[in-house]
mmCIF file of C-alpha atoms in Angstrom:
data_model
loop_
_atom_site.group_PDB
_atom_site.id
_atom_site.type_symbol
_atom_site.label_atom_id
_atom_site.label_comp_id
_atom_site.label_asym_id
_atom_site.label_seq_id
_atom_site.Cartn_x
_atom_site.Cartn_y
_atom_site.Cartn_z
ATOM 1 C CA MET D 4 145.377 116.589 56.751
ATOM 2 C CA THR D 5 143.863 119.210 58.909
ATOM 3 C CA SER D 6 140.841 118.154 61.204
ATOM 4 C CA LEU D 7 137.441 119.967 61.180
ATOM 5 C CA THR D 8 136.230 119.742 64.831
ATOM 6 C CA TRP D 9 132.460 119.174 65.110
ATOM 7 C CA VAL D 10 130.874 119.780 68.525
ATOM 8 C CA GLU D 11 127.231 119.500 69.486
ATOM 9 C CA GLN D 12 126.589 121.432 72.734
ATOM 10 C CA ASN D 13 124.163 119.261 74.664
ATOM 11 C CA ALA D 14 123.595 121.785 77.716
ATOM 12 C CA SER D 15 123.152 125.386 77.963
ATOM 13 C CA LEU D 16 125.766 127.448 79.789
ATOM 14 C CA GLY D 17 123.140 130.099 80.151
ATOM 15 C CA VAL D 18 121.908 132.809 77.775
ATOM 16 C CA ALA D 19 124.685 135.213 78.192
ATOM 17 C CA GLU D 20 127.249 132.597 78.605
ATOM 18 C CA ASP D 21 126.318 130.690 75.417
ATOM 19 C CA LEU D 22 126.491 133.986 73.494
ATOM 20 C CA ALA D 23 129.917 134.825 74.994
ATOM 21 C CA TYR D 24 131.319 131.433 74.404
ATOM 22 C CA SER D 25 131.364 132.052 70.672
ATOM 23 C CA THR D 26 133.917 134.794 71.439
ATOM 24 C CA THR D 27 135.817 132.670 73.917
ATOM 25 C CA LEU D 28 136.318 130.077 71.002
ATOM 26 C CA LEU D 29 137.399 132.704 68.558
ATOM 27 C CA ARG D 30 140.078 133.702 70.883
ATOM 28 C CA ALA D 31 140.984 130.094 71.441
ATOM 29 C CA VAL D 32 141.416 129.619 67.725
ATOM 30 C CA GLN D 33 143.167 132.930 67.351
ATOM 31 C CA HIS D 34 145.764 131.956 69.945
ATOM 32 C CA GLY D 35 146.273 128.388 68.862
ATOM 33 C CA VAL D 36 144.639 126.647 71.847
ATOM 34 C CA LEU D 37 142.364 124.929 69.257
ATOM 35 C CA SER D 38 143.945 124.209 65.794
ATOM 36 C CA GLY D 39 142.127 124.035 62.545
ATOM 37 C CA PRO D 40 138.420 125.023 62.034
ATOM 38 C CA ILE D 41 135.793 124.152 64.646
ATOM 39 C CA VAL D 42 131.872 123.892 64.352
ATOM 40 C CA ARG D 43 129.819 124.286 67.360
ATOM 41 C CA ILE D 44 126.112 123.849 67.358
ATOM 42 C CA TYR D 45 123.627 124.539 70.055
ATOM 43 C CA ARG D 46 119.850 125.032 70.675
ATOM 44 C CA PRO D 47 119.743 128.392 72.344
ATOM 45 C CA GLU D 48 117.456 129.551 75.172
ATOM 46 C CA PRO D 49 114.787 131.995 74.170
ATOM 47 C CA THR D 50 116.610 135.208 73.249
ATOM 48 C CA VAL D 51 116.142 138.392 71.596
ATOM 49 C CA SER D 52 119.510 139.382 70.280
ATOM 50 C CA PHE D 53 119.745 143.126 69.801
ATOM 51 C CA GLY D 54 122.243 144.912 67.581
ATOM 52 C CA GLN D 55 124.275 147.767 68.757
ATOM 53 C CA GLN D 56 122.064 150.233 66.731
ATOM 54 C CA ASP D 57 119.056 149.074 68.561
ATOM 55 C CA THR D 58 120.418 150.164 71.898
ATOM 56 C CA ARG D 59 120.508 153.733 70.770
ATOM 57 C CA MET D 60 116.867 153.851 69.681
ATOM 58 C CA ASP D 61 114.353 155.730 71.780
ATOM 59 C CA GLY D 62 112.128 152.616 72.153
ATOM 60 C CA TYR D 63 114.854 150.245 73.217
ATOM 61 C CA ASP D 64 113.793 150.040 76.889
ATOM 62 C CA LYS D 65 110.329 149.235 75.786
ATOM 63 C CA ALA D 66 111.521 146.588 73.309
ATOM 64 C CA VAL D 67 113.728 144.941 76.069
ATOM 65 C CA GLN D 68 110.418 144.777 78.352
ATOM 66 C CA HIS D 69 108.462 143.196 75.446
ATOM 67 C CA SER D 70 111.184 140.558 74.891
ATOM 68 C CA THR D 71 110.939 139.711 78.874
ATOM 69 C CA GLN D 72 107.215 139.573 78.671
ATOM 70 C CA HIS D 73 107.322 137.092 75.887
ATOM 71 C CA GLY D 74 109.641 134.936 77.850
ATOM 72 C CA PHE D 75 112.757 135.866 75.756
ATOM 73 C CA ALA D 76 116.024 137.008 77.420
ATOM 74 C CA PRO D 77 117.123 140.371 75.851
ATOM 75 C CA MET D 78 120.864 140.314 74.867
ATOM 76 C CA VAL D 79 123.127 142.646 73.055
ATOM 77 C CA ARG D 80 125.512 141.174 70.496
ATOM 78 C CA LYS D 81 128.902 142.634 69.297
ATOM 79 C CA VAL D 82 128.192 142.207 65.598
ATOM 80 C CA GLY D 83 126.006 144.276 63.600
ATOM 81 C CA GLY D 84 122.334 144.057 62.428
ATOM 82 C CA ARG D 85 118.976 144.526 63.988
ATOM 83 C CA ALA D 86 117.099 142.561 66.525
ATOM 84 C CA ALA D 87 116.631 138.820 65.846
ATOM 85 C CA ALA D 88 114.837 136.196 67.975
ATOM 86 C CA TYR D 89 115.567 132.439 68.527
ATOM 87 C CA HIS D 90 114.654 129.678 70.935
ATOM 88 C CA PRO D 91 115.176 126.015 71.607
ATOM 89 C CA GLY D 92 113.248 125.255 68.252
ATOM 90 C CA SER D 93 116.213 126.985 66.617
ATOM 91 C CA LEU D 94 119.769 126.220 66.001
ATOM 92 C CA VAL D 95 122.956 128.501 66.451
ATOM 93 C CA ILE D 96 125.886 127.255 64.379
ATOM 94 C CA ASP D 97 129.325 128.814 65.001
ATOM 95 C CA HIS D 98 131.977 128.082 62.472
ATOM 96 C CA ILE D 99 135.438 129.382 63.798
ATOM 97 C CA GLN D 100 138.438 129.107 61.663
ATOM 98 C CA PRO D 101 142.015 130.240 61.719
ATOM 99 C CA GLU D 102 143.188 132.590 58.853
ATOM 100 C CA GLU D 103 146.208 134.635 58.560
ATOM 101 C CA ASP D 104 144.415 137.433 56.767
ATOM 102 C CA ALA D 105 141.049 136.902 58.339
ATOM 103 C CA MET D 106 139.366 139.908 56.521
ATOM 104 C CA PHE D 107 140.288 138.290 53.035
ATOM 105 C CA GLY D 108 137.267 136.524 51.697
ATOM 106 C CA PHE D 109 134.803 138.257 54.036
ATOM 107 C CA ARG D 110 132.110 138.581 51.450
ATOM 108 C CA GLN D 111 132.863 135.166 49.877
ATOM 109 C CA ARG D 112 132.170 133.393 53.277
ATOM 110 C CA PHE D 113 128.618 134.934 53.254
ATOM 111 C CA GLU D 114 128.202 133.471 49.799
ATOM 112 C CA TYR D 115 129.556 130.095 50.677
ATOM 113 C CA PHE D 116 127.759 129.590 53.786
ATOM 114 C CA GLY D 117 124.355 130.931 52.404
ATOM 115 C CA GLU D 118 124.620 128.307 49.727
ATOM 116 C CA LEU D 119 125.582 125.585 52.243
ATOM 117 C CA PHE D 120 122.604 126.228 54.469
ATOM 118 C CA THR D 121 120.309 126.578 51.562
ATOM 119 C CA SER D 122 121.330 123.327 50.238
ATOM 120 C CA THR D 123 120.964 121.676 53.742
ATOM 121 C CA LEU D 124 117.369 122.934 53.820
ATOM 122 C CA GLN D 125 116.617 121.799 50.236
ATOM 123 C CA HIS D 126 117.658 118.402 51.075
ATOM 124 C CA LEU D 127 114.953 118.302 53.827
ATOM 125 C CA GLY D 128 112.248 119.408 51.499
ATOM 126 C CA VAL D 129 112.306 123.104 52.059
ATOM 127 C CA ASN D 130 112.173 125.463 48.941
ATOM 128 C CA ALA D 131 114.981 127.558 50.374
ATOM 129 C CA ALA D 132 116.939 130.378 48.622
ATOM 130 C CA VAL D 133 119.454 133.089 49.646
ATOM 131 C CA GLY D 134 118.362 136.814 49.649
ATOM 132 C CA GLU D 135 116.819 139.606 51.548
ATOM 133 C CA ILE D 136 112.844 139.635 51.785
ATOM 134 C CA PRO D 137 111.233 143.100 51.969
ATOM 135 C CA GLY D 138 110.138 143.798 55.458
ATOM 136 C CA GLU D 139 112.238 140.962 57.119
ATOM 137 C CA TYR D 140 113.665 141.258 60.649
ATOM 138 C CA CYS D 141 117.551 141.839 60.830
ATOM 139 C CA ALA D 142 117.628 142.476 57.129
ATOM 140 C CA GLY D 143 120.482 141.063 55.230
ATOM 141 C CA GLU D 144 121.731 140.373 51.726
ATOM 142 C CA TYR D 145 122.605 136.837 52.618
ATOM 143 C CA SER D 146 119.520 135.966 54.545
ATOM 144 C CA VAL D 147 118.103 132.451 53.980
ATOM 145 C CA HIS D 148 114.509 132.299 53.281
ATOM 146 C CA ALA D 149 111.949 129.830 52.320
ATOM 147 C CA VAL D 150 109.311 129.942 49.621
ATOM 148 C CA LEU D 151 105.855 129.018 50.761
ATOM 149 C CA ASP D 152 104.123 130.254 47.440
ATOM 150 C CA ASP D 153 104.488 132.734 44.711
ATOM 151 C CA ASN D 154 103.315 135.596 47.181
ATOM 152 C CA HIS D 155 104.774 134.372 50.496
ATOM 153 C CA ARG D 156 108.481 134.046 51.647
ATOM 154 C CA ILE D 157 109.591 133.691 55.099
ATOM 155 C CA LYS D 158 113.065 134.363 56.558
ATOM 156 C CA ILE D 159 114.436 131.284 58.406
ATOM 157 C CA ALA D 160 118.190 131.970 58.924
ATOM 158 C CA GLY D 161 120.537 134.862 59.360
ATOM 159 C CA SER D 162 124.280 135.170 59.682
ATOM 160 C CA ALA D 163 126.962 137.465 61.032
ATOM 161 C CA GLN D 164 130.751 137.461 61.067
ATOM 162 C CA ARG D 165 133.368 138.720 63.570
ATOM 163 C CA VAL D 166 136.859 138.956 62.541
ATOM 164 C CA VAL D 167 140.154 139.245 64.795
ATOM 165 C CA LYS D 168 143.817 138.995 63.862
ATOM 166 C CA GLY D 169 144.433 135.405 62.660
ATOM 167 C CA ALA D 170 140.809 134.167 62.867
ATOM 168 C CA TRP D 171 137.087 134.468 61.969
ATOM 169 C CA LEU D 172 133.798 133.460 63.220
ATOM 170 C CA PHE D 173 130.823 132.928 61.035
ATOM 171 C CA SER D 174 127.662 132.498 63.179
ATOM 172 C CA THR D 175 124.357 131.504 61.897
ATOM 173 C CA SER D 176 120.850 131.294 63.747
ATOM 174 C CA LEU D 177 118.322 129.152 61.979
ATOM 175 C CA VAL D 178 114.703 128.711 63.002
ATOM 176 C CA VAL D 179 113.480 125.191 62.521
ATOM 177 C CA GLU D 180 110.339 124.981 64.691
ATOM 178 C CA ASN D 181 107.749 127.248 66.228
ATOM 179 C CA GLY D 182 108.048 130.246 64.006
ATOM 180 C CA GLN D 183 104.995 131.667 65.759
ATOM 181 C CA ALA D 184 106.968 132.563 68.892
ATOM 182 C CA VAL D 185 109.469 134.425 66.791
ATOM 183 C CA ARG D 186 106.742 136.321 65.022
ATOM 184 C CA ASP D 187 105.038 137.257 68.058
ATOM 185 C CA VAL D 188 108.070 138.552 70.090
ATOM 186 C CA LEU D 189 109.574 140.375 67.166
ATOM 187 C CA THR D 190 106.277 142.172 66.221
ATOM 188 C CA ASP D 191 106.288 143.823 69.658
ATOM 189 C CA VAL D 192 109.950 144.538 69.663
ATOM 190 C CA TYR D 193 110.060 146.131 66.234
ATOM 191 C CA SER D 194 106.915 148.178 67.003
ATOM 192 C CA ALA D 195 108.742 149.439 70.216
ATOM 193 C CA LEU D 196 111.740 150.318 68.296
ATOM 194 C CA GLY D 197 109.888 152.090 65.496
ATOM 195 C CA LEU D 198 111.272 149.872 62.787
ATOM 196 C CA ASP D 199 109.517 148.348 59.740
ATOM 197 C CA PHE D 200 108.741 144.775 60.017
ATOM 198 C CA ASP D 201 106.344 142.542 58.199
ATOM 199 C CA SER D 202 105.494 139.846 60.600
ATOM 200 C CA ARG D 203 104.411 137.537 57.700
ATOM 201 C CA THR D 204 108.137 137.345 56.867
ATOM 202 C CA ALA D 205 109.161 135.576 59.954
ATOM 203 C CA GLY D 206 108.799 131.734 60.243
ATOM 204 C CA ALA D 207 110.497 128.439 60.554
ATOM 205 C CA ALA D 208 111.813 125.656 58.411
ATOM 206 C CA GLU D 209 108.913 123.467 59.305
ATOM 207 C CA ASP D 210 106.578 126.018 57.844
ATOM 208 C CA ALA D 211 107.866 125.015 54.491
ATOM 209 C CA ALA D 212 108.435 121.348 55.078
ATOM 210 C CA ALA D 213 106.083 119.786 57.542
ATOM 211 C CA GLY D 214 107.622 117.617 60.148
ATOM 212 C CA VAL D 215 111.172 118.938 59.923
ATOM 213 C CA THR D 216 112.883 118.844 63.306
ATOM 214 C CA VAL D 217 116.036 120.282 64.980
ATOM 215 C CA PRO D 218 117.729 116.950 64.899
ATOM 216 C CA ASP D 219 116.905 116.514 61.298
ATOM 217 C CA VAL D 220 118.620 119.625 60.409
ATOM 218 C CA ILE D 221 121.612 118.835 62.594
ATOM 219 C CA ASP D 222 122.059 115.427 60.800
ATOM 220 C CA GLU D 223 121.626 117.038 57.351
ATOM 221 C CA LEU D 224 123.961 119.886 58.068
ATOM 222 C CA LEU D 225 126.496 117.325 59.173
ATOM 223 C CA ALA D 226 126.071 115.458 56.002
ATOM 224 C CA GLN D 227 126.365 118.643 54.078
ATOM 225 C CA TYR D 228 129.554 119.480 55.609
ATOM 226 C CA GLN D 229 130.988 116.070 54.744
ATOM 227 C CA ARG D 230 129.791 116.292 51.162
ATOM 228 C CA GLU D 231 131.027 119.958 50.690
ATOM 229 C CA PHE D 232 133.374 121.416 53.335
ATOM 230 C CA LEU D 233 135.637 118.437 53.885
ATOM 231 C CA ASN D 234 136.432 118.513 50.106
ATOM 232 C CA GLY D 235 137.689 121.880 49.469
ATOM 233 C CA GLY D 236 136.493 124.021 52.328
ATOM 234 C CA HIS D 237 135.011 127.496 51.957
ATOM 235 C CA THR D 238 137.601 128.434 49.432
ATOM 236 C CA GLY D 239 137.546 125.130 47.381
ATOM 237 C CA LYS D 240 141.230 124.668 48.018
ATOM 238 C CA ASP D 241 141.464 122.954 51.432
ATOM 239 C CA PHE D 242 140.735 119.480 52.513
ATOM 240 C CA TYR D 243 139.798 118.295 56.026
ATOM 241 C CA ARG D 244 138.921 115.282 57.867
ATOM 242 C CA LEU D 245 136.163 115.340 60.307
ATOM 243 C CA GLU D 246 136.702 114.910 64.139
ATOM 244 C CA GLY D 247 133.922 114.819 66.660
ATOM 245 C CA LEU D 248 134.499 116.297 70.041
ATOM 246 C CA SER D 249 132.226 115.942 73.017
ATOM 247 C CA TRP D 250 130.914 119.176 74.546
ATOM 248 C CA GLN D 251 132.482 118.315 77.923
ATOM 249 C CA ASP D 252 135.814 117.726 76.408
ATOM 250 C CA LEU D 253 135.674 121.068 74.520
ATOM 251 C CA LEU D 254 134.853 122.811 77.894
ATOM 252 C CA ARG D 255 137.767 121.201 79.539
ATOM 253 C CA THR D 256 139.985 122.412 76.789
ATOM 254 C CA VAL D 257 138.462 125.790 76.587
ATOM 255 C CA PRO D 258 136.638 126.862 79.746
ATOM 256 C CA SER D 259 133.689 129.366 79.463
ATOM 257 C CA GLU D 260 134.711 132.876 80.320
ATOM 258 C CA PRO D 261 131.708 135.074 79.911
ATOM 259 C CA ASP D 262 133.469 138.108 81.065
ATOM 260 C CA LYS D 263 135.749 137.917 78.018
ATOM 261 C CA ALA D 264 133.153 138.604 75.500
#
């Protein structure tokens, strides 16, 4: 039986290096340095992750300044979408998996992981659902939002994929605590970029379920993987056993190479 490797990163490599390490892991899986799927979870440093389109906007330089003023490091990611923000009250979850035809099932992966994260949050008392909210940041069909009341929904998670020959990366950022910091920085960033954004649509899981913490989400996500992913995988046809790996052991196997992003 194939192993699903579970790694909780306990120390930051640095803002740029943390982002680049996702690509390093993708290449490691692609070339067989790591076998089977791997999940890497970490609490990011305060970051505004800009999309490629953002860099071509007239207000991009001003948006970068706003990010810095709010204490968020501006970064540009390789995958699509618009600006998103996260911080240590958030989680980034990278799921990397070998696949002979990595483009096959591209949309189905969005559906599967959207439901997986929604179920995780529901088990923690969050009234969560999948779907875009009008006016949300980095709008996406498979955003995960929380319903606060009949007239108020907040985006709390967004995902993106990157595909290479023989492997794919599904990366999700999930805001758990301190949604106000995300609202504040994105309000100024989107204003500078000249993009529509309703600040009321930004928030955190704790806004929908008081007392929920980052460790709570990690624990429940692991339980969700054990309930769902190990017994069928994202296709419903594959079965895995869970194998924990320390962050230090992963780095020894796959050293950080930020210049390879």
